[in-house]
mmCIF file of C-alpha atoms in Angstrom:
data_model
loop_
_atom_site.group_PDB
_atom_site.id
_atom_site.type_symbol
_atom_site.label_atom_id
_atom_site.label_comp_id
_atom_site.label_asym_id
_atom_site.label_seq_id
_atom_site.Cartn_x
_atom_site.Cartn_y
_atom_site.Cartn_z
ATOM 1 C CA MET A 1 8.990 0.849 -23.909
ATOM 2 C CA VAL A 2 10.613 -1.592 -21.478
ATOM 3 C CA THR A 3 14.107 -2.436 -22.754
ATOM 4 C CA GLU A 4 15.047 -6.007 -23.628
ATOM 5 C CA GLY A 5 17.834 -5.982 -21.033
ATOM 6 C CA LEU A 6 15.445 -4.974 -18.277
ATOM 7 C CA LYS A 7 12.917 -7.578 -19.410
ATOM 8 C CA LEU A 8 15.514 -10.339 -19.304
ATOM 9 C CA ARG A 9 16.799 -9.279 -15.896
ATOM 10 C CA LEU A 10 13.300 -9.110 -14.433
ATOM 11 C CA LEU A 11 12.361 -12.468 -15.948
ATOM 12 C CA LYS A 12 15.542 -14.087 -14.663
ATOM 13 C CA ASN A 13 15.072 -12.768 -11.127
ATOM 14 C CA ALA A 14 11.379 -13.594 -11.161
ATOM 15 C CA GLY A 15 12.195 -17.084 -12.420
ATOM 16 C CA TRP A 16 14.525 -17.788 -9.511
ATOM 17 C CA LEU A 17 12.065 -16.461 -6.938
ATOM 18 C CA PHE A 18 9.095 -18.127 -8.589
ATOM 19 C CA GLY A 19 10.821 -21.510 -8.580
ATOM 20 C CA ALA A 20 11.960 -21.076 -4.985
ATOM 21 C CA GLU A 21 8.524 -19.915 -3.863
ATOM 22 C CA ILE A 22 6.803 -22.871 -5.501
ATOM 23 C CA VAL A 23 9.163 -25.410 -3.934
ATOM 24 C CA SER A 24 9.382 -23.740 -0.521
ATOM 25 C CA LYS A 25 5.622 -23.165 -0.341
ATOM 26 C CA LEU A 26 4.943 -26.808 -1.151
ATOM 27 C CA PHE A 27 7.206 -27.873 1.700
ATOM 28 C CA ALA A 28 5.864 -25.151 4.018
ATOM 29 C CA TYR A 29 2.257 -26.144 3.495
ATOM 30 C CA GLY A 30 3.215 -29.777 3.802
ATOM 31 C CA ILE A 31 4.502 -28.931 7.272
ATOM 32 C CA ILE A 32 1.296 -27.072 8.170
ATOM 33 C CA VAL A 33 -0.796 -30.004 6.962
ATOM 34 C CA LEU A 34 1.275 -32.473 8.988
ATOM 35 C CA LEU A 35 1.047 -30.239 12.049
ATOM 36 C CA SER A 36 -2.709 -29.760 11.640
ATOM 37 C CA ARG A 37 -3.443 -33.441 11.212
ATOM 38 C CA THR A 38 -1.109 -34.404 14.071
ATOM 39 C CA LEU A 39 -2.023 -31.835 16.723
ATOM 40 C CA GLY A 40 -5.378 -30.469 15.441
ATOM 41 C CA PRO A 41 -6.665 -26.869 15.518
ATOM 42 C CA ALA A 42 -5.324 -26.180 19.023
ATOM 43 C CA GLY A 43 -1.797 -27.282 18.101
ATOM 44 C CA LEU A 44 -1.856 -25.201 14.933
ATOM 45 C CA GLY A 45 -3.102 -22.259 16.983
ATOM 46 C CA GLN A 46 -0.222 -22.566 19.459
ATOM 47 C CA TYR A 47 2.347 -22.864 16.677
ATOM 48 C CA SER A 48 0.906 -19.826 14.903
ATOM 49 C CA PHE A 49 0.819 -17.731 18.064
ATOM 50 C CA ILE A 50 4.488 -18.366 18.854
ATOM 51 C CA PHE A 51 5.816 -17.186 15.501
ATOM 52 C CA TYR A 52 3.284 -14.390 14.960
ATOM 53 C CA TYR A 53 3.954 -13.091 18.464
ATOM 54 C CA VAL A 54 7.727 -12.995 17.890
ATOM 55 C CA GLY A 55 7.188 -11.396 14.494
ATOM 56 C CA LEU A 56 4.934 -8.732 15.961
ATOM 57 C CA LEU A 57 7.431 -7.939 18.710
ATOM 58 C CA GLY A 58 10.210 -7.602 16.125
ATOM 59 C CA VAL A 59 9.070 -4.059 15.375
ATOM 60 C CA PHE A 60 12.332 -2.482 16.540
ATOM 61 C CA SER A 61 14.646 -4.859 14.689
ATOM 62 C CA ASP A 62 15.184 -2.673 11.617
ATOM 63 C CA LEU A 63 13.718 0.849 11.950
ATOM 64 C CA GLY A 64 13.541 1.037 8.154
ATOM 65 C CA VAL A 65 17.312 1.024 7.715
ATOM 66 C CA GLY A 66 17.362 -2.183 5.641
ATOM 67 C CA PHE A 67 14.882 -0.943 3.071
ATOM 68 C CA TYR A 68 16.573 2.459 2.842
ATOM 69 C CA PHE A 69 19.899 0.690 2.353
ATOM 70 C CA MET A 70 18.500 -1.424 -0.484
ATOM 71 C CA ARG A 71 16.966 1.548 -2.280
ATOM 72 C CA GLU A 72 20.114 3.650 -2.082
ATOM 73 C CA VAL A 73 22.390 0.839 -3.287
ATOM 74 C CA ALA A 74 19.930 -0.010 -6.081
ATOM 75 C CA ARG A 75 20.215 3.590 -7.277
ATOM 76 C CA ASP A 76 23.998 3.792 -6.832
ATOM 77 C CA ARG A 77 25.874 0.561 -6.121
ATOM 78 C CA SER A 78 29.022 2.393 -5.096
ATOM 79 C CA ARG A 79 27.192 3.452 -1.939
ATOM 80 C CA ALA A 80 27.256 -0.103 -0.574
ATOM 81 C CA GLU A 81 30.812 0.270 0.715
ATOM 82 C CA GLU A 82 29.889 3.534 2.452
ATOM 83 C CA LEU A 83 26.616 2.384 4.033
ATOM 84 C CA LEU A 84 27.099 -1.317 4.809
ATOM 85 C CA PRO A 85 29.380 -1.067 7.910
ATOM 86 C CA ASP A 86 27.089 1.389 9.699
ATOM 87 C CA VAL A 87 23.892 -0.394 8.672
ATOM 88 C CA LEU A 88 25.309 -3.720 9.836
ATOM 89 C CA GLY A 89 26.442 -2.304 13.182
ATOM 90 C CA PHE A 90 23.096 -0.649 13.752
ATOM 91 C CA LYS A 91 21.200 -3.850 12.912
ATOM 92 C CA ILE A 92 23.265 -5.875 15.378
ATOM 93 C CA VAL A 93 22.479 -3.465 18.208
ATOM 94 C CA LEU A 94 18.790 -3.335 17.282
ATOM 95 C CA ALA A 95 18.599 -7.140 17.132
ATOM 96 C CA VAL A 96 19.974 -7.514 20.655
ATOM 97 C CA LEU A 97 17.702 -4.794 22.063
ATOM 98 C CA ASN A 98 14.669 -6.330 20.362
ATOM 99 C CA PHE A 99 15.489 -9.739 21.813
ATOM 100 C CA LEU A 100 15.591 -8.229 25.306
ATOM 101 C CA ILE A 101 12.169 -6.674 24.660
ATOM 102 C CA ILE A 102 10.805 -10.080 23.656
ATOM 103 C CA ILE A 103 12.091 -11.640 26.884
ATOM 104 C CA ALA A 104 10.642 -8.838 29.023
ATOM 105 C CA LEU A 105 7.186 -9.064 27.437
ATOM 106 C CA THR A 106 7.078 -12.870 27.327
ATOM 107 C CA LEU A 107 7.775 -13.580 31.002
ATOM 108 C CA PRO A 108 4.433 -12.177 32.284
ATOM 109 C CA LEU A 109 2.465 -13.669 29.366
ATOM 110 C CA PRO A 110 -0.476 -15.898 30.499
ATOM 111 C CA LYS A 111 0.885 -18.940 28.675
ATOM 112 C CA PRO A 112 2.410 -22.269 29.788
ATOM 113 C CA GLY A 113 6.130 -22.332 30.583
ATOM 114 C CA TRP A 114 6.988 -24.498 27.571
ATOM 115 C CA MET A 115 5.364 -21.952 25.227
ATOM 116 C CA LYS A 116 7.317 -19.114 26.830
ATOM 117 C CA LEU A 117 10.522 -21.114 26.341
ATOM 118 C CA LEU A 118 9.751 -21.605 22.645
ATOM 119 C CA ILE A 119 9.002 -17.893 22.238
ATOM 120 C CA VAL A 120 12.379 -16.992 23.750
ATOM 121 C CA LEU A 121 14.170 -19.544 21.543
ATOM 122 C CA ALA A 122 12.397 -18.180 18.460
ATOM 123 C CA GLY A 123 13.364 -14.662 19.517
ATOM 124 C CA ALA A 124 17.010 -15.691 19.900
ATOM 125 C CA GLU A 125 17.083 -17.125 16.383
ATOM 126 C CA ALA A 126 15.248 -14.045 15.089
ATOM 127 C CA MET A 127 18.298 -11.926 15.981
ATOM 128 C CA LEU A 128 20.266 -13.750 13.296
ATOM 129 C CA THR A 129 17.339 -13.448 10.880
ATOM 130 C CA TRP A 130 17.155 -9.677 11.323
ATOM 131 C CA ILE A 131 20.892 -9.308 10.724
ATOM 132 C CA SER A 132 20.847 -11.574 7.676
ATOM 133 C CA TYR A 133 18.224 -9.355 6.023
ATOM 134 C CA VAL A 134 20.967 -6.789 5.414
ATOM 135 C CA PHE A 135 22.675 -9.250 3.081
ATOM 136 C CA VAL A 136 19.388 -10.174 1.392
ATOM 137 C CA ARG A 137 18.778 -6.473 0.731
ATOM 138 C CA LEU A 138 22.297 -6.153 -0.646
ATOM 139 C CA MET A 139 21.710 -8.986 -3.115
ATOM 140 C CA TYR A 140 18.340 -7.562 -4.149
ATOM 141 C CA ALA A 141 19.915 -4.132 -4.675
ATOM 142 C CA HIS A 142 22.229 -5.797 -7.211
ATOM 143 C CA GLU A 143 19.127 -7.363 -8.785
ATOM 144 C CA VAL A 144 20.296 -10.889 -7.916
ATOM 145 C CA THR A 145 17.741 -13.218 -6.343
ATOM 146 C CA LYS A 146 19.019 -16.738 -6.960
ATOM 147 C CA TYR A 147 20.990 -17.072 -3.718
ATOM 148 C CA GLU A 148 18.026 -16.065 -1.587
ATOM 149 C CA ALA A 149 15.941 -18.524 -3.565
ATOM 150 C CA ILE A 150 18.366 -21.376 -2.886
ATOM 151 C CA SER A 151 18.617 -20.585 0.834
ATOM 152 C CA ARG A 152 14.819 -20.626 1.161
ATOM 153 C CA VAL A 153 14.536 -23.991 -0.543
ATOM 154 C CA ILE A 154 17.243 -25.545 1.632
ATOM 155 C CA GLU A 155 15.543 -24.308 4.799
ATOM 156 C CA ARG A 156 12.110 -25.543 3.724
ATOM 157 C CA MET A 157 13.473 -28.955 2.781
ATOM 158 C CA TRP A 158 15.082 -29.219 6.227
ATOM 159 C CA ALA A 159 11.813 -28.197 7.869
ATOM 160 C CA PHE A 160 9.743 -30.690 5.897
ATOM 161 C CA PHE A 161 11.983 -33.738 6.088
ATOM 162 C CA VAL A 162 13.819 -33.289 9.393
ATOM 163 C CA ALA A 163 11.437 -31.210 11.507
ATOM 164 C CA GLY A 164 8.489 -33.085 9.987
ATOM 165 C CA ALA A 165 10.016 -36.393 11.041
ATOM 166 C CA VAL A 166 10.588 -35.019 14.544
ATOM 167 C CA LEU A 167 6.923 -33.972 14.775
ATOM 168 C CA TYR A 168 5.681 -37.288 13.434
ATOM 169 C CA THR A 169 7.686 -39.293 15.961
ATOM 170 C CA THR A 170 7.321 -37.056 19.040
ATOM 171 C CA ARG A 171 3.887 -35.459 18.417
ATOM 172 C CA SER A 172 5.090 -32.479 20.434
ATOM 173 C CA LEU A 173 5.630 -28.810 19.555
ATOM 174 C CA LEU A 174 8.781 -28.335 21.650
ATOM 175 C CA PRO A 175 11.160 -30.620 19.673
ATOM 176 C CA PHE A 176 9.392 -29.746 16.399
ATOM 177 C CA ILE A 177 9.880 -25.988 16.738
ATOM 178 C CA THR A 178 13.447 -26.518 17.941
ATOM 179 C CA ALA A 179 14.178 -28.388 14.704
ATOM 180 C CA ILE A 180 12.471 -25.596 12.713
ATOM 181 C CA LEU A 181 14.723 -23.007 14.362
ATOM 182 C CA ILE A 182 17.841 -25.000 13.458
ATOM 183 C CA GLY A 183 16.729 -24.822 9.826
ATOM 184 C CA TYR A 184 16.206 -21.069 10.107
ATOM 185 C CA THR A 185 19.743 -20.706 11.454
ATOM 186 C CA MET A 186 21.151 -22.587 8.466
ATOM 187 C CA ARG A 187 19.220 -20.285 6.114
ATOM 188 C CA GLU A 188 20.523 -17.110 7.757
ATOM 189 C CA LEU A 189 24.140 -18.313 7.636
ATOM 190 C CA LEU A 190 23.770 -19.022 3.909
ATOM 191 C CA ARG A 191 22.280 -15.564 3.343
ATOM 192 C CA ILE A 192 25.194 -13.921 5.115
ATOM 193 C CA ARG A 193 27.784 -15.996 3.266
ATOM 194 C CA TRP A 194 26.342 -15.411 -0.209
ATOM 195 C CA GLY A 195 25.366 -11.800 0.415
ATOM 196 C CA SER A 196 28.882 -10.926 1.582
ATOM 197 C CA HIS A 197 30.131 -11.695 -1.945
ATOM 198 C CA PHE A 198 28.460 -8.465 -3.108
ATOM 199 C CA ALA A 199 30.604 -6.331 -0.801
ATOM 200 C CA ASN A 200 34.315 -5.671 -1.201
ATOM 201 C CA ARG A 201 34.845 -6.428 2.459
ATOM 202 C CA ILE A 202 32.629 -6.826 5.509
ATOM 203 C CA LYS A 203 33.163 -4.280 8.256
ATOM 204 C CA VAL A 204 31.012 -3.364 11.242
ATOM 205 C CA ARG A 205 30.918 0.178 12.612
ATOM 206 C CA PHE A 206 29.228 1.376 15.781
ATOM 207 C CA ASN A 207 28.728 5.109 15.316
ATOM 208 C CA SER A 208 25.673 6.632 16.977
ATOM 209 C CA ARG A 209 25.955 9.873 14.995
ATOM 210 C CA VAL A 210 25.779 8.018 11.691
ATOM 211 C CA TRP A 211 22.881 5.935 13.006
ATOM 212 C CA ALA A 212 20.972 9.110 13.885
ATOM 213 C CA SER A 213 21.563 10.359 10.338
ATOM 214 C CA LEU A 214 20.335 7.064 8.896
ATOM 215 C CA LEU A 215 17.199 7.193 11.026
ATOM 216 C CA LYS A 216 16.259 10.623 9.702
ATOM 217 C CA LYS A 217 16.057 9.085 6.236
ATOM 218 C CA SER A 218 14.829 5.593 7.097
ATOM 219 C CA TYR A 219 12.123 6.186 9.689
ATOM 220 C CA PRO A 220 9.290 6.372 7.107
ATOM 221 C CA PHE A 221 10.216 2.858 5.963
ATOM 222 C CA TRP A 222 10.161 1.684 9.583
ATOM 223 C CA LEU A 223 6.715 3.180 10.151
ATOM 224 C CA ILE A 224 5.497 1.494 6.963
ATOM 225 C CA GLY A 225 6.924 -1.827 8.154
ATOM 226 C CA LEU A 226 5.476 -1.304 11.636
ATOM 227 C CA PHE A 227 1.990 -0.539 10.393
ATOM 228 C CA THR A 228 2.118 -3.334 7.825
ATOM 229 C CA LEU A 229 3.233 -5.752 10.530
ATOM 230 C CA ILE A 230 0.340 -4.680 12.731
ATOM 231 C CA TYR A 231 -2.359 -5.266 10.177
ATOM 232 C CA TYR A 232 -0.851 -8.521 8.950
ATOM 233 C CA ARG A 233 -0.081 -10.080 12.347
ATOM 234 C CA THR A 234 -2.396 -8.455 14.875
ATOM 235 C CA ASP A 235 -5.335 -10.652 13.908
ATOM 236 C CA MET A 236 -3.599 -13.902 14.846
ATOM 237 C CA VAL A 237 -2.202 -12.589 18.149
ATOM 238 C CA MET A 238 -5.434 -10.862 19.219
ATOM 239 C CA LEU A 239 -7.511 -13.877 18.215
ATOM 240 C CA ASN A 240 -5.349 -16.138 20.363
ATOM 241 C CA LEU A 241 -5.425 -13.854 23.395
ATOM 242 C CA LEU A 242 -9.170 -13.128 23.096
ATOM 243 C CA ARG A 243 -10.581 -16.471 21.890
ATOM 244 C CA GLY A 244 -7.887 -19.126 22.485
ATOM 245 C CA ASP A 245 -5.853 -21.697 20.563
ATOM 246 C CA TYR A 246 -8.736 -23.461 18.783
ATOM 247 C CA GLU A 247 -10.129 -20.422 16.952
ATOM 248 C CA THR A 248 -6.605 -19.292 16.146
ATOM 249 C CA GLY A 249 -6.024 -22.669 14.473
ATOM 250 C CA ILE A 250 -9.291 -22.372 12.527
ATOM 251 C CA TYR A 251 -8.330 -18.914 11.277
ATOM 252 C CA ARG A 252 -4.746 -19.940 10.507
ATOM 253 C CA ALA A 253 -5.924 -22.857 8.381
ATOM 254 C CA ALA A 254 -8.021 -20.516 6.207
ATOM 255 C CA TYR A 255 -5.295 -17.887 6.068
ATOM 256 C CA THR A 256 -2.711 -20.486 5.117
ATOM 257 C CA LEU A 257 -4.612 -21.226 1.913
ATOM 258 C CA ILE A 258 -4.814 -17.494 1.186
ATOM 259 C CA GLU A 259 -1.060 -17.226 1.687
ATOM 260 C CA VAL A 260 -0.542 -19.729 -1.119
ATOM 261 C CA SER A 261 -1.440 -16.993 -3.598
ATOM 262 C CA LEU A 262 0.655 -14.252 -1.998
ATOM 263 C CA PHE A 263 3.870 -15.550 -3.541
ATOM 264 C CA ILE A 264 2.703 -13.864 -6.764
ATOM 265 C CA PRO A 265 2.834 -10.243 -5.522
ATOM 266 C CA ASN A 266 5.901 -11.065 -3.432
ATOM 267 C CA ILE A 267 7.770 -12.090 -6.575
ATOM 268 C CA VAL A 268 6.556 -9.066 -8.544
ATOM 269 C CA VAL A 269 7.629 -6.666 -5.786
ATOM 270 C CA ALA A 270 11.005 -8.313 -5.147
ATOM 271 C CA THR A 271 11.912 -8.259 -8.846
ATOM 272 C CA THR A 272 10.528 -4.851 -9.820
ATOM 273 C CA MET A 273 11.279 -2.655 -6.795
ATOM 274 C CA PRO A 274 15.031 -2.190 -7.485
ATOM 275 C CA SER A 275 14.221 -1.507 -11.145
ATOM 276 C CA MET A 276 11.530 0.996 -10.156
ATOM 277 C CA ALA A 277 13.982 2.835 -7.914
ATOM 278 C CA ARG A 278 16.515 3.036 -10.741
ATOM 279 C CA LEU A 279 13.967 3.960 -13.436
ATOM 280 C CA TRP A 280 12.610 6.779 -11.247
ATOM 281 C CA LYS A 281 15.983 8.438 -11.782
ATOM 282 C CA GLU A 282 16.676 7.312 -15.357
ATOM 283 C CA ASP A 283 13.478 6.700 -17.359
ATOM 284 C CA ARG A 284 10.093 7.552 -15.883
ATOM 285 C CA ARG A 285 8.188 6.661 -19.024
ATOM 286 C CA THR A 286 9.462 3.089 -18.784
ATOM 287 C CA LEU A 287 8.680 3.122 -15.062
ATOM 288 C CA GLU A 288 5.057 4.082 -15.759
ATOM 289 C CA LEU A 289 4.730 1.270 -18.286
ATOM 290 C CA LEU A 290 6.264 -1.246 -15.880
ATOM 291 C CA PHE A 291 3.856 -0.134 -13.141
ATOM 292 C CA LYS A 292 0.817 -0.333 -15.439
ATOM 293 C CA LYS A 293 1.666 -3.834 -16.670
ATOM 294 C CA SER A 294 2.266 -5.049 -13.106
ATOM 295 C CA LEU A 295 -1.052 -3.581 -11.931
ATOM 296 C CA GLN A 296 -3.051 -5.188 -14.733
ATOM 297 C CA MET A 297 -1.479 -8.568 -14.126
ATOM 298 C CA LEU A 298 -1.945 -8.530 -10.335
ATOM 299 C CA LEU A 299 -5.534 -7.271 -10.523
ATOM 300 C CA GLY A 300 -6.519 -9.941 -13.059
ATOM 301 C CA ILE A 301 -4.954 -12.774 -11.088
ATOM 302 C CA GLY A 302 -6.433 -11.418 -7.845
ATOM 303 C CA ILE A 303 -9.997 -11.449 -9.227
ATOM 304 C CA ILE A 304 -9.543 -15.007 -10.470
ATOM 305 C CA GLY A 305 -8.305 -15.857 -6.973
ATOM 306 C CA VAL A 306 -11.493 -14.580 -5.320
ATOM 307 C CA ILE A 307 -13.655 -16.762 -7.546
ATOM 308 C CA GLY A 308 -11.491 -19.842 -7.084
ATOM 309 C CA TYR A 309 -11.224 -19.554 -3.304
ATOM 310 C CA TYR A 310 -14.948 -18.954 -2.861
ATOM 311 C CA ILE A 311 -16.052 -21.877 -5.022
ATOM 312 C CA PHE A 312 -13.482 -24.409 -3.827
ATOM 313 C CA ALA A 313 -13.222 -23.345 -0.158
ATOM 314 C CA ARG A 314 -14.802 -26.479 1.296
ATOM 315 C CA LEU A 315 -12.922 -28.811 -1.029
ATOM 316 C CA GLY A 316 -9.616 -27.121 -0.253
ATOM 317 C CA ILE A 317 -10.108 -27.269 3.516
ATOM 318 C CA MET A 318 -11.189 -30.927 3.417
ATOM 319 C CA ILE A 319 -8.272 -32.035 1.229
ATOM 320 C CA VAL A 320 -5.583 -30.080 3.034
ATOM 321 C CA PHE A 321 -6.696 -30.024 6.679
ATOM 322 C CA GLY A 322 -9.488 -32.569 7.078
ATOM 323 C CA ASP A 323 -12.938 -32.480 8.667
ATOM 324 C CA LYS A 324 -11.631 -31.139 12.001
ATOM 325 C CA PHE A 325 -11.208 -27.801 10.224
ATOM 326 C CA LEU A 326 -14.641 -27.494 8.544
ATOM 327 C CA SER A 327 -15.207 -24.341 10.596
ATOM 328 C CA SER A 328 -12.461 -22.752 8.465
ATOM 329 C CA VAL A 329 -14.617 -22.869 5.305
ATOM 330 C CA PRO A 330 -16.726 -19.727 5.957
ATOM 331 C CA VAL A 331 -13.611 -17.922 7.180
ATOM 332 C CA LEU A 332 -11.796 -18.758 3.946
ATOM 333 C CA ARG A 333 -14.709 -17.522 1.833
ATOM 334 C CA VAL A 334 -14.589 -14.165 3.609
ATOM 335 C CA LEU A 335 -10.802 -13.891 3.335
ATOM 336 C CA ALA A 336 -11.017 -14.620 -0.400
ATOM 337 C CA PHE A 337 -12.296 -11.083 -0.992
ATOM 338 C CA ALA A 338 -9.045 -9.679 0.438
ATOM 339 C CA VAL A 339 -6.851 -11.341 -2.219
ATOM 340 C CA PRO A 340 -6.969 -8.666 -4.970
ATOM 341 C CA PHE A 341 -6.517 -5.927 -2.360
ATOM 342 C CA MET A 342 -3.465 -7.710 -0.932
ATOM 343 C CA PHE A 343 -1.980 -8.041 -4.421
ATOM 344 C CA LEU A 344 -2.426 -4.372 -5.276
ATOM 345 C CA ASN A 345 -1.238 -3.115 -1.885
ATOM 346 C CA SER A 346 2.085 -4.896 -2.382
ATOM 347 C CA LEU A 347 2.556 -3.124 -5.725
ATOM 348 C CA PHE A 348 1.402 0.307 -4.520
ATOM 349 C CA GLY A 349 3.694 0.156 -1.504
ATOM 350 C CA SER A 350 6.662 -0.905 -3.600
ATOM 351 C CA PHE A 351 6.025 1.884 -6.109
ATOM 352 C CA MET A 352 5.716 4.631 -3.509
ATOM 353 C CA ASN A 353 8.780 3.453 -1.587
ATOM 354 C CA ALA A 354 10.864 3.235 -4.765
ATOM 355 C CA THR A 355 9.857 6.704 -5.955
ATOM 356 C CA GLY A 356 10.421 8.673 -2.762
ATOM 357 C CA LYS A 357 6.765 8.757 -1.653
ATOM 358 C CA GLU A 358 7.349 6.696 1.466
ATOM 359 C CA LEU A 359 5.855 9.327 3.794
ATOM 360 C CA THR A 360 2.547 9.146 1.945
ATOM 361 C CA PHE A 361 2.545 5.368 2.123
ATOM 362 C CA THR A 362 3.356 5.657 5.832
ATOM 363 C CA LYS A 363 0.204 7.694 6.408
ATOM 364 C CA ILE A 364 -1.936 5.200 4.476
ATOM 365 C CA THR A 365 -0.546 2.167 6.294
ATOM 366 C CA GLY A 366 -0.726 3.959 9.646
ATOM 367 C CA PHE A 367 -4.431 4.652 9.392
ATOM 368 C CA THR A 368 -5.013 1.159 8.005
ATOM 369 C CA ALA A 369 -3.181 -0.399 10.963
ATOM 370 C CA LEU A 370 -5.261 1.599 13.437
ATOM 371 C CA LEU A 371 -8.453 0.622 11.629
ATOM 372 C CA ASN A 372 -7.370 -3.023 11.636
ATOM 373 C CA VAL A 373 -6.688 -3.122 15.387
ATOM 374 C CA VAL A 374 -10.030 -1.487 16.224
ATOM 375 C CA LEU A 375 -11.982 -3.747 13.868
ATOM 376 C CA ASN A 376 -10.193 -6.859 15.120
ATOM 377 C CA TYR A 377 -10.954 -6.065 18.740
ATOM 378 C CA ILE A 378 -14.645 -5.405 18.103
ATOM 379 C CA LEU A 379 -15.281 -8.192 15.605
ATOM 380 C CA ILE A 380 -13.180 -10.911 17.265
ATOM 381 C CA LEU A 381 -15.012 -10.413 20.556
ATOM 382 C CA HIS A 382 -18.366 -10.955 18.833
ATOM 383 C CA TYR A 383 -17.605 -13.225 15.875
ATOM 384 C CA GLY A 384 -14.239 -14.885 16.551
ATOM 385 C CA ALA A 385 -12.308 -16.082 13.507
ATOM 386 C CA SER A 386 -14.952 -14.849 11.048
ATOM 387 C CA GLY A 387 -14.731 -11.388 12.607
ATOM 388 C CA ALA A 388 -10.952 -11.366 12.128
ATOM 389 C CA ALA A 389 -11.473 -12.260 8.466
ATOM 390 C CA VAL A 390 -13.905 -9.357 7.946
ATOM 391 C CA ALA A 391 -11.433 -6.975 9.615
ATOM 392 C CA THR A 392 -8.726 -8.142 7.212
ATOM 393 C CA VAL A 393 -10.883 -7.563 4.116
ATOM 394 C CA VAL A 394 -12.025 -4.080 5.184
ATOM 395 C CA SER A 395 -8.498 -2.987 6.155
ATOM 396 C CA GLN A 396 -6.926 -4.236 2.932
ATOM 397 C CA ALA A 397 -9.663 -2.570 0.860
ATOM 398 C CA PHE A 398 -9.090 0.755 2.598
ATOM 399 C CA ALA A 399 -5.340 0.593 1.933
ATOM 400 C CA THR A 400 -5.959 -0.187 -1.747
ATOM 401 C CA ILE A 401 -8.346 2.718 -2.209
ATOM 402 C CA GLY A 402 -5.961 5.137 -0.505
ATOM 403 C CA GLY A 403 -2.961 3.954 -2.505
ATOM 404 C CA TYR A 404 -4.779 4.019 -5.824
ATOM 405 C CA ILE A 405 -6.168 7.514 -5.306
ATOM 406 C CA TYR A 406 -2.764 8.922 -4.442
ATOM 407 C CA ILE A 407 -0.826 7.211 -7.232
ATOM 408 C CA ASN A 408 -3.471 7.965 -9.857
ATOM 409 C CA TRP A 409 -3.623 11.644 -8.955
ATOM 410 C CA ASN A 410 -0.141 12.478 -7.702
ATOM 411 C CA GLY A 411 2.198 9.485 -7.516
ATOM 412 C CA ARG A 412 3.679 9.654 -11.006
ATOM 413 C CA GLU A 413 4.201 13.397 -11.096
ATOM 414 C CA ASP A 414 7.645 14.962 -10.662
#
């Protein structure tokens, strides 16, 4: 039986994240709507490419150290003082190296100069984002989510009111994205300030021997993150490079509506993962019950999501994006079938990572990422945005089947 104390803590953390997600998503989608109606599918495609490209190239910004750090501190909070200085030093070095990689790969990119400039600026701000994640992980390890929730809301409000006003008046991506990046910087500084309260003191150590030791334990988490990043971001980048800005905008519009529902598994994972890691050591019967309840809830909501998206696809696209995006309707109906798989994959990944089965999850996500890249290349060439949607559904379904089979047969054994 799940204890009352655990229930209250999970509900409290979920409440903060749920409230923040609702508010921040409303502002975020308000921005996307404004951008879509101001600059059309091509403008939305360019905006999406810039941030998805930087996100995809951020593969070396963590190497799994952040997730390993969170799991270890969640299990034993006294380890924060031991691990934080080395983790922080390592993340700083990785952030700088990753930024240099972004610059090197962006310069020869077949894109206009102004887009390359925005990619570099986004990469520069991303360094601070990658470092701030250490402090987010520290807060989550202490099962505190309210500060992250507040920082998200502040950033989204800035983006909607300030960056939105800049876009409305200038009708240009350059000043708009610059304003967005200023908001991101404010968010990261708040994360660092509030997260530092959960450490006795903030120190930074640069010790390559300790980093090598960390990597031996964290690399499975990095591979998981790498493969997950590939099959969540490859579609947008490949679609842009193979079919151009317009089809990228059409696909992004459909995917944006799908993303509305993803706050549900994100909240469940963020609030239950630290508890799962702790219960794996303390009370596996309660862990199994927590996992079962989470699975039932996510599967039920996911199935309802498929029905709702399929029936109301045209209405949703027309209301949110307008008739310029009618080509997004069939894409959205295809993507709808990925919703329950996305929900369950978030839970399965969280469970396996929390219970020491990260190598198994690495293998599942690795094959899924490879499958996704191959399917995207073949299907995008022939079917454009609709092909990318089919690749997403098939890849997510494969990951769900693999995760379920392993957890059902082996995952909850000692």
